[in-house]
CSV table of C-alpha atoms and ligand atoms in Angstrom, one decimal:
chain,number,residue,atom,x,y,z
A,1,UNK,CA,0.0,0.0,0.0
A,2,UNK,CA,2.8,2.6,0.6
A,3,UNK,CA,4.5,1.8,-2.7
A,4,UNK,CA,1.2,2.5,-4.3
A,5,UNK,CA,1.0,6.0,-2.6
A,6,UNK,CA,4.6,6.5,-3.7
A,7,UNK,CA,3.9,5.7,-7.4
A,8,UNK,CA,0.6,8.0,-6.9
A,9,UNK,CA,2.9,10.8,-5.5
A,10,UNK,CA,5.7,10.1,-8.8
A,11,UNK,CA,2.5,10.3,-10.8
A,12,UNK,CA,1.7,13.7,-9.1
A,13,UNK,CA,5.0,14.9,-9.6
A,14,UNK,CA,5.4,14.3,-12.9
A,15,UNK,CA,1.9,15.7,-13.4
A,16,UNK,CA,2.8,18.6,-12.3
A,17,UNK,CA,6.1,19.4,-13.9
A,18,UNK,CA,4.8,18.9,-17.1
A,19,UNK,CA,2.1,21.2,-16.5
A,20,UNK,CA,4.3,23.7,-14.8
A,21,UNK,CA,6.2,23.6,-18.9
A,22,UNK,CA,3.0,24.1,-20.1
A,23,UNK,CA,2.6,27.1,-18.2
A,24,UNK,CA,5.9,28.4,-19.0
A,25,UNK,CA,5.8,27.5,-22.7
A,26,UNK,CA,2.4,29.5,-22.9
A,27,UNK,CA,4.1,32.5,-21.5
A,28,UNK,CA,7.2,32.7,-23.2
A,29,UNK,CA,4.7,32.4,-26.7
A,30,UNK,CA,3.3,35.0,-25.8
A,31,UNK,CA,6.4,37.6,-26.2
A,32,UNK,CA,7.6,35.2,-29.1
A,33,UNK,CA,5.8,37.3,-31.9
A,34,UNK,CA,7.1,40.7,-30.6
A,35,UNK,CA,10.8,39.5,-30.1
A,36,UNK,CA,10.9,38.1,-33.9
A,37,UNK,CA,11.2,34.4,-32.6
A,38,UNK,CA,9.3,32.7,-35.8
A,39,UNK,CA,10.5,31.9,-38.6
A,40,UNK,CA,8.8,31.0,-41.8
A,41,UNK,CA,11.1,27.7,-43.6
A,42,UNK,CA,9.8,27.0,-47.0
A,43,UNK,CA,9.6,23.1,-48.7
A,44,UNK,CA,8.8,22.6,-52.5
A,45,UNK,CA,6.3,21.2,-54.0
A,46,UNK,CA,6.6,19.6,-57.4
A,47,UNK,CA,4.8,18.7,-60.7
A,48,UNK,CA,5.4,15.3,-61.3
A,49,UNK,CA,4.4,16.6,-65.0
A,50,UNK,CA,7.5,18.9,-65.2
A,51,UNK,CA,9.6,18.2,-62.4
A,52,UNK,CA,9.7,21.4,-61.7
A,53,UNK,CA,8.9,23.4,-58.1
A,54,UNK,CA,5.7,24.6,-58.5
A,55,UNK,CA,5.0,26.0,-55.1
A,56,UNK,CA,6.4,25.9,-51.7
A,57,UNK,CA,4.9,25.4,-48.7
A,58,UNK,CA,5.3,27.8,-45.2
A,59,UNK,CA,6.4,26.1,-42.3
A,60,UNK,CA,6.4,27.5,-39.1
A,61,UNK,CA,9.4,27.3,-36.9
A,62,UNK,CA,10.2,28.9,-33.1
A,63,UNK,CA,13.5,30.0,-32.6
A,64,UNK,CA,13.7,30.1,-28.6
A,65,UNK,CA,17.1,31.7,-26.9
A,66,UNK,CA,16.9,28.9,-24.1
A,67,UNK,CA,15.3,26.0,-26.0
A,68,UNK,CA,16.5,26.7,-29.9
A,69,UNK,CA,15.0,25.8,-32.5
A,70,UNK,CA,10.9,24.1,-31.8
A,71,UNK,CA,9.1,22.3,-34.2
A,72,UNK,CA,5.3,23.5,-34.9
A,73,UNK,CA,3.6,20.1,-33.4
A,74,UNK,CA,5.4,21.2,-29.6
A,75,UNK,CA,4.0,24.6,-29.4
A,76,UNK,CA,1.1,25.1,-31.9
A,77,UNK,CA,-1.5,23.5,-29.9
A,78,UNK,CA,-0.6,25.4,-27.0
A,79,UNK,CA,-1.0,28.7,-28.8
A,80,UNK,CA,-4.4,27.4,-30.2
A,81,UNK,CA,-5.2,27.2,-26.9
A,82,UNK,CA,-5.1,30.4,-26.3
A,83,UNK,CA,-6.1,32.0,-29.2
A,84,UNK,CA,-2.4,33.6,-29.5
A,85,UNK,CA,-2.3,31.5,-33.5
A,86,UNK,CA,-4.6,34.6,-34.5
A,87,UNK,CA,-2.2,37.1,-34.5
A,88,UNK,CA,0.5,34.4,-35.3
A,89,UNK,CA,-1.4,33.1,-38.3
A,90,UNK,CA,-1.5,36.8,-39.5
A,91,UNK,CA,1.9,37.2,-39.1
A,92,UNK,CA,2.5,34.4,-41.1
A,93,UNK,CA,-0.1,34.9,-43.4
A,94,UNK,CA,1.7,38.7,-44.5
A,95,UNK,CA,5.3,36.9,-44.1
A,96,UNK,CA,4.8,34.2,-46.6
A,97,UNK,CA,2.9,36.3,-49.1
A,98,UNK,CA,5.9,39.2,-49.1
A,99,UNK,CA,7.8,36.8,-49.3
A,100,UNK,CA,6.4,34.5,-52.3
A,101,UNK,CA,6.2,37.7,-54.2
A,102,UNK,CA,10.0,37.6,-55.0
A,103,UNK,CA,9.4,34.1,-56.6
A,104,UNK,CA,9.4,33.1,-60.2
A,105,UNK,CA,5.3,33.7,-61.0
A,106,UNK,CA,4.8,30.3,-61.4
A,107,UNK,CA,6.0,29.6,-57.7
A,108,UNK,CA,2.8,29.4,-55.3
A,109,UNK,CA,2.8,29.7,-51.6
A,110,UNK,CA,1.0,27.2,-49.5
A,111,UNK,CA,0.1,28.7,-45.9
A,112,UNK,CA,-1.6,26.1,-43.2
A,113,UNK,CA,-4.6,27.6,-41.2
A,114,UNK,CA,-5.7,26.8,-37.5
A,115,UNK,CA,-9.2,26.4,-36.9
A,116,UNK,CA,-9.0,28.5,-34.2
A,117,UNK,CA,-8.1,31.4,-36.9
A,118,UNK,CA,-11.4,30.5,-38.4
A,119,UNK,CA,-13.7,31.3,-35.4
A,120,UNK,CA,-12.2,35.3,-35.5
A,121,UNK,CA,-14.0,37.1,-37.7
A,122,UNK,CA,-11.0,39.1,-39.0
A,123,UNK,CA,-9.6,35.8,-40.9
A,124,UNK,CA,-10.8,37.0,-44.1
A,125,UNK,CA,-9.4,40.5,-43.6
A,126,UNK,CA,-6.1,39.3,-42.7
A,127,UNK,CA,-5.4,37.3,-46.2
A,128,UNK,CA,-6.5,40.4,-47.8
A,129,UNK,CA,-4.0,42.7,-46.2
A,130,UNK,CA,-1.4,39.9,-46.9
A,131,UNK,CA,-2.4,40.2,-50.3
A,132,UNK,CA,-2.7,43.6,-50.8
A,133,UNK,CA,0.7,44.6,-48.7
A,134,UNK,CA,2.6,41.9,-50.9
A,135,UNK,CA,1.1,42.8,-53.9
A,136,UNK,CA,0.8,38.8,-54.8
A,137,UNK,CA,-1.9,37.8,-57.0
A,138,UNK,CA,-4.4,35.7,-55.0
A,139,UNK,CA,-3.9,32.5,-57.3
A,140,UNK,CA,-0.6,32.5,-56.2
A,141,UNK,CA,-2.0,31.6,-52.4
A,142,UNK,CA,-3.2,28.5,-51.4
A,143,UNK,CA,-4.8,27.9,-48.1
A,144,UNK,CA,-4.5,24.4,-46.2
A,145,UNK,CA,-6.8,23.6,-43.8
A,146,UNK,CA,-7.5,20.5,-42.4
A,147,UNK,CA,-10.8,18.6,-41.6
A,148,UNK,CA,-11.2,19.5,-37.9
A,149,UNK,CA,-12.4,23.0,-40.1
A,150,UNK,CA,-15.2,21.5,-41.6
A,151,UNK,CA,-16.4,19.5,-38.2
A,152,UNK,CA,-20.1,19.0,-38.0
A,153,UNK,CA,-20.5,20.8,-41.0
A,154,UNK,CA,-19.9,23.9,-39.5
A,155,UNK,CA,-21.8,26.2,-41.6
A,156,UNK,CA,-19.9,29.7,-40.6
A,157,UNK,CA,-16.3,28.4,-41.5
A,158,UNK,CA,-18.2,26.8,-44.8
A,159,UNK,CA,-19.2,30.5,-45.7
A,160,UNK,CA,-15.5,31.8,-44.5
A,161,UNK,CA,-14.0,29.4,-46.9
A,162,UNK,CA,-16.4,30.7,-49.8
A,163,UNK,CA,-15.1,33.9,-48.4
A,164,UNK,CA,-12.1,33.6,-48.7
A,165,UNK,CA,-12.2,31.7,-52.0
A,166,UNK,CA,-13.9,35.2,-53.6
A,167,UNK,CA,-10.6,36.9,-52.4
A,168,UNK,CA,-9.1,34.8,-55.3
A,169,UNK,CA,-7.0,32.2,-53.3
A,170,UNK,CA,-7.0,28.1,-53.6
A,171,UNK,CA,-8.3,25.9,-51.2
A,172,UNK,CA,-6.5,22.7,-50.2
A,173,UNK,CA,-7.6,20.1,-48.0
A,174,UNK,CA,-4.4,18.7,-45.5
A,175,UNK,CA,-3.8,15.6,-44.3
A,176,UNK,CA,-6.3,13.8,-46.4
A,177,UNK,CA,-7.7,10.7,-45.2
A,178,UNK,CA,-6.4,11.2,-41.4
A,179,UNK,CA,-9.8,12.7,-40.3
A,180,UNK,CA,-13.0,9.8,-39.8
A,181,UNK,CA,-15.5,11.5,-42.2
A,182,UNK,CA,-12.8,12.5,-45.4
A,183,UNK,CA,-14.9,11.7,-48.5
A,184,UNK,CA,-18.1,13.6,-46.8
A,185,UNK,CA,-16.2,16.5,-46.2
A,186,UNK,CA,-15.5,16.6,-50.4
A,187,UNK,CA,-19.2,17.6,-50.6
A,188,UNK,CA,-18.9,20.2,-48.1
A,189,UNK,CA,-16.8,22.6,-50.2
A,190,UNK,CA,-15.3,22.3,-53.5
A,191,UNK,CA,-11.9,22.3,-52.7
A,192,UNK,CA,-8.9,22.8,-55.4
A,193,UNK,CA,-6.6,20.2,-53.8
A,194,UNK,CA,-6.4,17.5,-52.1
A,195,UNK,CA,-3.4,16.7,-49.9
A,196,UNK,CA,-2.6,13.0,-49.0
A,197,UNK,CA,-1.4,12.3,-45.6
A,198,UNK,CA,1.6,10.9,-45.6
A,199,UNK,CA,0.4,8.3,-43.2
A,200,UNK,CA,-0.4,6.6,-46.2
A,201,UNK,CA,2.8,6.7,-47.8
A,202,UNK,CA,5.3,5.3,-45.1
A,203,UNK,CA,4.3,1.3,-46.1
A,204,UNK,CA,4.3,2.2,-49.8
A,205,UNK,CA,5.3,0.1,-52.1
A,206,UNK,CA,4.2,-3.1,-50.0
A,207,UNK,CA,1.2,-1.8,-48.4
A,208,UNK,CA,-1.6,-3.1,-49.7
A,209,UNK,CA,-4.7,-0.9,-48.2
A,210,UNK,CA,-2.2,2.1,-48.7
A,211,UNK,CA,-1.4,1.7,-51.9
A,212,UNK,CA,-5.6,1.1,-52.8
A,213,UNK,CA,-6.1,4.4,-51.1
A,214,UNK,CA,-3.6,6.3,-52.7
A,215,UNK,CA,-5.2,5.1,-56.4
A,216,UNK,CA,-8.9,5.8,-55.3
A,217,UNK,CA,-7.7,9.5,-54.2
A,218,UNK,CA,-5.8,10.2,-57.4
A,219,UNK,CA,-9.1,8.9,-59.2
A,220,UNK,CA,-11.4,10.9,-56.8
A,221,UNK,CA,-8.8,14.2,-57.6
A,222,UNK,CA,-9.1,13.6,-61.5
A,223,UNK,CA,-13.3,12.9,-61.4
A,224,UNK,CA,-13.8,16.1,-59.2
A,225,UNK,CA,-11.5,18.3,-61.0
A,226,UNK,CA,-8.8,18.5,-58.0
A,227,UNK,CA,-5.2,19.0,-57.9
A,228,UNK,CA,-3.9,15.8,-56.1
A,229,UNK,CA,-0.5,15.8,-54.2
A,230,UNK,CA,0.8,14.0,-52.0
A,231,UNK,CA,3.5,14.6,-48.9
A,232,UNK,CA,6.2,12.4,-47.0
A,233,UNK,CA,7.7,11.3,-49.9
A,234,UNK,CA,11.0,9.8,-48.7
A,235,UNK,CA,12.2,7.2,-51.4
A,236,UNK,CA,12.3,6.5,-55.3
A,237,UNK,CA,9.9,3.2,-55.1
A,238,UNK,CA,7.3,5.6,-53.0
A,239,UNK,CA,8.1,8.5,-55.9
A,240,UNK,CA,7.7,6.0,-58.6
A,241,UNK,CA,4.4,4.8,-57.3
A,242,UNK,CA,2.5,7.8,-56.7
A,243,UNK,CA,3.6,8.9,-60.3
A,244,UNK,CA,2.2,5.9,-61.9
A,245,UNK,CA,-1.1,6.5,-59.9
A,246,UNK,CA,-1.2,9.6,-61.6
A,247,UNK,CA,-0.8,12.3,-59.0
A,248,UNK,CA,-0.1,16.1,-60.2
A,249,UNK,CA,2.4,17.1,-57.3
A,250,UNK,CA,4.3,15.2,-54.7
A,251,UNK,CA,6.2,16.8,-51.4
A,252,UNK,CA,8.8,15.1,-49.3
A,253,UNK,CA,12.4,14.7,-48.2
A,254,UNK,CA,13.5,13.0,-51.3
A,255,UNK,CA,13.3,16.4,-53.0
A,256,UNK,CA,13.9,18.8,-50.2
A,257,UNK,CA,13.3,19.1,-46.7
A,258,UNK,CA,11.9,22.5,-45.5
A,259,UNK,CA,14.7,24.9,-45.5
A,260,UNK,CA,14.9,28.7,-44.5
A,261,UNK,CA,13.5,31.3,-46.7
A,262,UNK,CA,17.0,32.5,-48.0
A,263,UNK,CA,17.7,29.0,-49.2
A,264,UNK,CA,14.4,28.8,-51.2
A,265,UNK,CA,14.9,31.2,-53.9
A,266,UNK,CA,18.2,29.3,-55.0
A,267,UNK,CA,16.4,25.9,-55.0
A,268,UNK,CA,13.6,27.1,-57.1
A,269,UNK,CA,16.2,28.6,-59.4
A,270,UNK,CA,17.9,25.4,-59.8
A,271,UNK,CA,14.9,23.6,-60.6
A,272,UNK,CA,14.0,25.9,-63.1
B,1,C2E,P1,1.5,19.6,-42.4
B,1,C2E,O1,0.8,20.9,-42.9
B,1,C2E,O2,0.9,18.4,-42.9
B,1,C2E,O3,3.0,19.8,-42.9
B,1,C2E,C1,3.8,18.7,-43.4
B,1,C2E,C2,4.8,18.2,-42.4
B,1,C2E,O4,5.4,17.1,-42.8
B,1,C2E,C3,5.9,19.2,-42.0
B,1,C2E,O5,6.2,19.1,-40.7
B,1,C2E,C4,7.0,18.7,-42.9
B,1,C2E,O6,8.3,19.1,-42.5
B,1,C2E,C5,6.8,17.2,-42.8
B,1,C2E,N1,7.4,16.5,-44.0
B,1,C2E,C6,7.4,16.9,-45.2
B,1,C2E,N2,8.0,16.0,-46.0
B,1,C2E,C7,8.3,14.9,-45.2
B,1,C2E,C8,8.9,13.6,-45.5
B,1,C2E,O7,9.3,13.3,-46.6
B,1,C2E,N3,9.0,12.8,-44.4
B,1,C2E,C9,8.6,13.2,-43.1
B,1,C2E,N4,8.7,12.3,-42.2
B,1,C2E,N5,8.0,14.4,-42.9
B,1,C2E,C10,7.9,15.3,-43.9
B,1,C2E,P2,6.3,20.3,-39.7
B,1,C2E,O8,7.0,21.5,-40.3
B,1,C2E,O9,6.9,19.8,-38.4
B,1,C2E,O10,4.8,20.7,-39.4
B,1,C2E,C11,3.9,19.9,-38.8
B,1,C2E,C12,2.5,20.4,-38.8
B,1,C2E,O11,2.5,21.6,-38.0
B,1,C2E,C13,2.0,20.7,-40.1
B,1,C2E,O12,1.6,19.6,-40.8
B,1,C2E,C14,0.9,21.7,-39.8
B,1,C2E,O13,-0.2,21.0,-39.4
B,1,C2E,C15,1.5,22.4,-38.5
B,1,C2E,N6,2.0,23.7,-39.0
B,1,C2E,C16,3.2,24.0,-39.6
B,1,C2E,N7,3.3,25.3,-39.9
B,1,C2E,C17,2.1,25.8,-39.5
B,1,C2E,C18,1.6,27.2,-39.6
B,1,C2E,O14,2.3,28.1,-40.1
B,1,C2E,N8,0.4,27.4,-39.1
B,1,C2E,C19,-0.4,26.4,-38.6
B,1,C2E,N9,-1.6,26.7,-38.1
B,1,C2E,N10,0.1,25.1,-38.5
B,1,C2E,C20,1.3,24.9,-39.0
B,2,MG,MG1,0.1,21.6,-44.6
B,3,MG,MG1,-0.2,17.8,-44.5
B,4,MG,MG1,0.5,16.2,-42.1
């Protein structure tokens, strides 16, 4: 019985540390927009057609003094959580256009969006003061979300997504197939891409339910008029597939990894 109240007050200890990071993490996000600690990294996308980058896609990064360098999945959750990704996303939002607008003009910028940017009213407003202050045309901007965004058919972000798509921009949907409701959500909104999860591409070529999934999205993406691309693209048998399934655009470590916006220009260059 006492080792069980010791294990119960490890537990509690524990507990409480990692909350106690939580805190501290939330506080420290709060100053990280006003002391220029994020940083925009940009990966390629490319046309299996031409082989060439056809857009690139924004990446957020946290530069921290104390903790370097912290990946999006650590920290973006915890600014969703306190609504701090508004004025983030809108940061990023005016970054990424500015910066696609020194780009070859047939370079697009892909910019993910938090739900939580959908429930403000201003979303809508803020893409078209990062258009406007960029001077990018709108079909240069595509717009990720993922499905959590169209959950229970929420009719308001439906309308903000016909919103936004008057401004000019493209829709894609992200992580494809991750979500439990993916094919309804196609019927929601007439999105212009489709982006497979790469969940379904890390047991390509010998997965046999991946590899049906991956041909019934490529035929879905060519019946409804869709871009179709597809993202964790590590080796040449996983390449070699998703080009014989007839996809338009792949993404993935075997081309590039994300890299900071001063390397991009060079790498779109050299695919030119
Ligand atoms: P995502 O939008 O699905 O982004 C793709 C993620 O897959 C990126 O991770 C990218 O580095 C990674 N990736 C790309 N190719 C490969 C590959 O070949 N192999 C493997 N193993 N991974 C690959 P990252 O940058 O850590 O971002 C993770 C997630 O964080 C993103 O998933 C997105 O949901 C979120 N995120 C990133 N930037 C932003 C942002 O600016 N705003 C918001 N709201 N979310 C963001
Ligand atoms: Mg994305
Ligand atoms: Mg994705
Ligand atoms: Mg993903």
């Amino acid at each position: 019985k006492s080792s069980g109240r010791g294990t119960y007050r490890r537990f509690d200890v524990a507990m409480h540390a990692q909350l106690q990071a939580h805190q501290k993490m939330k506080i420290a996000l709060r100053d990280a927009l006003e002391r220029n600690e994020f940083e925009l990294h940009y990966q390629p996308l490319i046309s299996l057609k031409s082989r060439r980058v056809t857009g690139c896609e924004a990446l957020l990064r946290w530069r921290n003094p104390e903790r370097g360098m912290i990946a999006p999945s650590e920290f973006v959750p915890i600014a969703e959580e306190t609504a701090l990704i508004v004025a983030i996303g809108k940061w990023i939002l005016a970054e990424a256009c500015r910066e696609a607008a020194q780009w070859p003009e047939h370079v697009s910028v892909a910019v993910n969006l938090s739900p939580v940017q959908f429930k403000h009213r201003n979303l809508v407003n803020a893409v078209a003061d990062a258009l406007s202050s960029s001077g990018l045309d709108p079909a240069r901007l595509q717009l990720e979300i993922t499905e959590s965004v169209l959950l229970d058919e929420n009719e308001h972000n439906i309308q903000v997504l016909h919103d936004l798509r008057s401004l000019g921009v493209k829709i894609a949907m992200d992580d494809f197939g991750t979500g439990y409701s993916s094919l309804g959500y196609l019927r929601t909104f007439p999105f212009d891409k489709i982006k497979v999860d790469q969940a379904f591409v890390r047991d390509l070529p010998h997965g046999k339910e991946s590899l049906a999934i991956v041909r019934a999205v490529a035929g879905l993406g060519q019946s409804l008029g869709m871009t179709t691309t597809i993202e964790g693209i590590e080796t040449e048998d996983q390449l070699a597939i998703v080009n014989a399934e007839g996809f338009h655009e792949v993404q993935g470590f075997i081309f590039s990894r994300p890299v900071p916006a001063a390397e991009i220009s060079s790498l779109i260059k050299g695919s030119l």
